[in-house]
CSV table of C-alpha atoms in Angstrom, one decimal:
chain,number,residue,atom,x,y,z
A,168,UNK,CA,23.4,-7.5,20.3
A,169,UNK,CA,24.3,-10.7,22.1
A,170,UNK,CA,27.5,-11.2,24.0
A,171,UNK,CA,27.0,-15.1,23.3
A,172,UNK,CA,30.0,-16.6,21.1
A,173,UNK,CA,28.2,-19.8,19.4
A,174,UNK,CA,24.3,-20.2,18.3
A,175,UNK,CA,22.3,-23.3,17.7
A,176,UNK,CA,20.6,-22.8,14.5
A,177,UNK,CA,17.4,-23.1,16.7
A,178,UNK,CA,18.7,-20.4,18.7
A,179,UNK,CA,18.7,-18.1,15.8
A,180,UNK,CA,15.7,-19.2,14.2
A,181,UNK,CA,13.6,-18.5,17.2
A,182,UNK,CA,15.8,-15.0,17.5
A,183,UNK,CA,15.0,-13.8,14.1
A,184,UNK,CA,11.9,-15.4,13.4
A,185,UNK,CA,13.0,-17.5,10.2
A,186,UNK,CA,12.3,-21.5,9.7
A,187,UNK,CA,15.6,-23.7,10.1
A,188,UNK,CA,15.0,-24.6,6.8
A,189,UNK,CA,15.6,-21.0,6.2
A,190,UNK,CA,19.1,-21.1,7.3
A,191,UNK,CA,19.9,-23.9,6.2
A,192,UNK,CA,18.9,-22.7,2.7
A,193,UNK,CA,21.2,-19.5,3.4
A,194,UNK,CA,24.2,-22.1,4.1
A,195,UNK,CA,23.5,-24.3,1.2
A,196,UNK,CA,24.1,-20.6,-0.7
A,197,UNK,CA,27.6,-19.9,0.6
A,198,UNK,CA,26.3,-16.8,2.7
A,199,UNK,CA,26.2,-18.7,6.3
A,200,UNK,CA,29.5,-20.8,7.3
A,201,UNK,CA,28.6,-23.0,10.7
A,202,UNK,CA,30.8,-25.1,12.8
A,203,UNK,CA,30.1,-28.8,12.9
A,204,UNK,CA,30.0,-31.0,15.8
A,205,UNK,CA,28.4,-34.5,14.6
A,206,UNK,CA,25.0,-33.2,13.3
A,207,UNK,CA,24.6,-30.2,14.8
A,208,UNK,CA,25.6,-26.7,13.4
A,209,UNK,CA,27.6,-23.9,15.7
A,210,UNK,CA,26.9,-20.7,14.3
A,211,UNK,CA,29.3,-18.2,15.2
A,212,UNK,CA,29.0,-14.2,16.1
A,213,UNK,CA,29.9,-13.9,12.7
A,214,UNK,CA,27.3,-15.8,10.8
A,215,UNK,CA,24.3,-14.3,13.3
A,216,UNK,CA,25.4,-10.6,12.0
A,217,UNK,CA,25.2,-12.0,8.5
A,218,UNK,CA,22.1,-13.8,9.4
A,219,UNK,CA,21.0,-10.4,10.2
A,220,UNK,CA,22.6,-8.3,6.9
A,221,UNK,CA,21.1,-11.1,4.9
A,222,UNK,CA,17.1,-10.6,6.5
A,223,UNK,CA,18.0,-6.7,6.3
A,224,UNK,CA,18.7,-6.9,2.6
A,225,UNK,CA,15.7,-9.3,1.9
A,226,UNK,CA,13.3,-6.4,3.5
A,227,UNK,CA,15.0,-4.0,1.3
A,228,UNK,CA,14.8,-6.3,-1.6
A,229,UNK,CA,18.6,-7.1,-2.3
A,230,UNK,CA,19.1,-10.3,-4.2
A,231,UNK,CA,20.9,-12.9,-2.9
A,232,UNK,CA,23.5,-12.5,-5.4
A,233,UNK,CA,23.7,-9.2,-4.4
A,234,UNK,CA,24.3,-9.5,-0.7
A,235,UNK,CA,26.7,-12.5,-1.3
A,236,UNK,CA,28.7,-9.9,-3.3
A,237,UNK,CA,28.5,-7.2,-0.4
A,238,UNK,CA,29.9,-10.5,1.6
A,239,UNK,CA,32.9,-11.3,-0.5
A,240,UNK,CA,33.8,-7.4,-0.6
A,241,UNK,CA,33.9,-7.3,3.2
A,242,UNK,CA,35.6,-10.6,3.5
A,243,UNK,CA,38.5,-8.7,1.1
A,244,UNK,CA,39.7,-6.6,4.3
A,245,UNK,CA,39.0,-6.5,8.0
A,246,UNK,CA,37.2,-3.8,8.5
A,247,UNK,CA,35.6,-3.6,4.6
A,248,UNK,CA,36.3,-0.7,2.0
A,249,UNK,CA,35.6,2.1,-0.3
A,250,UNK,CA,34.7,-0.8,-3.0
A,251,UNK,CA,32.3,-2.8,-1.2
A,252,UNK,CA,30.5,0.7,0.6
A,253,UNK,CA,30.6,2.0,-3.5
A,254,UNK,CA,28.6,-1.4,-4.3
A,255,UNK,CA,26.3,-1.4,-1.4
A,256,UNK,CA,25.2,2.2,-2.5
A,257,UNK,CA,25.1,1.2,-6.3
A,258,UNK,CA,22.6,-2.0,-5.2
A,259,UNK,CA,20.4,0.6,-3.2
A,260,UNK,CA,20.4,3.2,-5.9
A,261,UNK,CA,19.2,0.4,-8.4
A,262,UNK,CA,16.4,-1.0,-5.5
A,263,UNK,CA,15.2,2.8,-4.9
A,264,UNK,CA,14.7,3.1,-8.9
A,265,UNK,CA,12.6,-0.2,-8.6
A,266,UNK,CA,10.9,0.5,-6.2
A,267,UNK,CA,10.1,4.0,-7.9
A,268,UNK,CA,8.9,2.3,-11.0
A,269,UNK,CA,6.9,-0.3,-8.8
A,270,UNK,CA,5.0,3.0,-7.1
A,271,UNK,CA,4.1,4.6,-10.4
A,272,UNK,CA,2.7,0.9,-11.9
A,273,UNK,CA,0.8,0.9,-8.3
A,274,UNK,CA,-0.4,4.5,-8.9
A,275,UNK,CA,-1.4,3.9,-12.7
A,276,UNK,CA,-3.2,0.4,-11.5
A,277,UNK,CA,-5.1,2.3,-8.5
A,278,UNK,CA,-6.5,4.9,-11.2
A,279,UNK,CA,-7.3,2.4,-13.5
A,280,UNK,CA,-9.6,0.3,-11.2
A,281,UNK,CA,-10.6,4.1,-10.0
A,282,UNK,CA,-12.0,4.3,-13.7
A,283,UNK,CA,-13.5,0.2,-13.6
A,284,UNK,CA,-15.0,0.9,-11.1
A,285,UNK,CA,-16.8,4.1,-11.7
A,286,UNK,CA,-18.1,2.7,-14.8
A,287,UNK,CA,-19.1,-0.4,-13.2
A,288,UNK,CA,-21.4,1.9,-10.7
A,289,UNK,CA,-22.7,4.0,-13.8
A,290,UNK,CA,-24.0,0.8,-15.4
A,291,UNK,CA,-25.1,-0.4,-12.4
A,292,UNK,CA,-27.0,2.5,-11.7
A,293,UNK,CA,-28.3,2.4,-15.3
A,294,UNK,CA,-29.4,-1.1,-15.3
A,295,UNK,CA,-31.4,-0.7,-11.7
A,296,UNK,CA,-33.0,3.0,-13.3
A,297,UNK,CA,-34.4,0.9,-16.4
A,298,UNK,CA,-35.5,-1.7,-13.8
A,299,UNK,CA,-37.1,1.1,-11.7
A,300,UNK,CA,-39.3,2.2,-15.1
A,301,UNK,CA,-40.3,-1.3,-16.1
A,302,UNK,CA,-42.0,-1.9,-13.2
A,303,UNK,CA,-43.7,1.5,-13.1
């Protein structure tokens, strides 16, 4: 991690590989909090780890909703708490059900086209047999 206090919102786009409009998005939402100075925004040490919690939980496939929640809990106390590390392991509990679900649609879809296709190659190979005759 960085020893640098303050970030130019190019600076962290170019460091985590995210579009300023990105960010900007994530501070329209309440989950990034810059500095000002005229037009520019100073992002803070602060709001480049959240920059980073928030890109974590998008990979992972937390709303949001739900990361601005895991926010607010660890804004509640220094060093965060029982309640937010509860919440955080609720939100993966839920996202590891999905993602279940999502691998036995994937599994049910892959034998399905299994079966589409074999029966595609079955009338092909019937079509090209009665071919084979009519020209004999």
């Amino acid at each position: 991690m960085s020893d640098k206090k303050q970030y130019t919102i190019s600076e962290l786009a170019k460091e985590f590989d995210v579009t300023t409009r990105s960010i900007r998005f994530y501070e329209d939402e309440g989950l990034l909090h810059p500095m000002r100075q005229g037009q520019s925004r100073i992002f803070s040490s602060k709001d480049r780890a959240r920059l980073k919690l928030i890109l974590r939980g998008k990979r992972m496939g937390f709303s949001l909703a739900e990361t601005r929640e895991l926010f607010e809990l660890w804004d509640e106390t220094l060093t965060g708490s029982e309640k937010q590390l509860l919440k955080t392991l609720e939100v993966v509990e839920r996202r590891r059900a999905q993602l279940a679900q999502q691998k036995n649609d994937i599994e049910m879809m892959e034998m399905e086209l299994d079966a589409h296709e074999s029966r595609c190659q079955e009338a092909l190979t019937d079509i090209r047999h009665k071919q084979q005759k009519a020209t004999t």
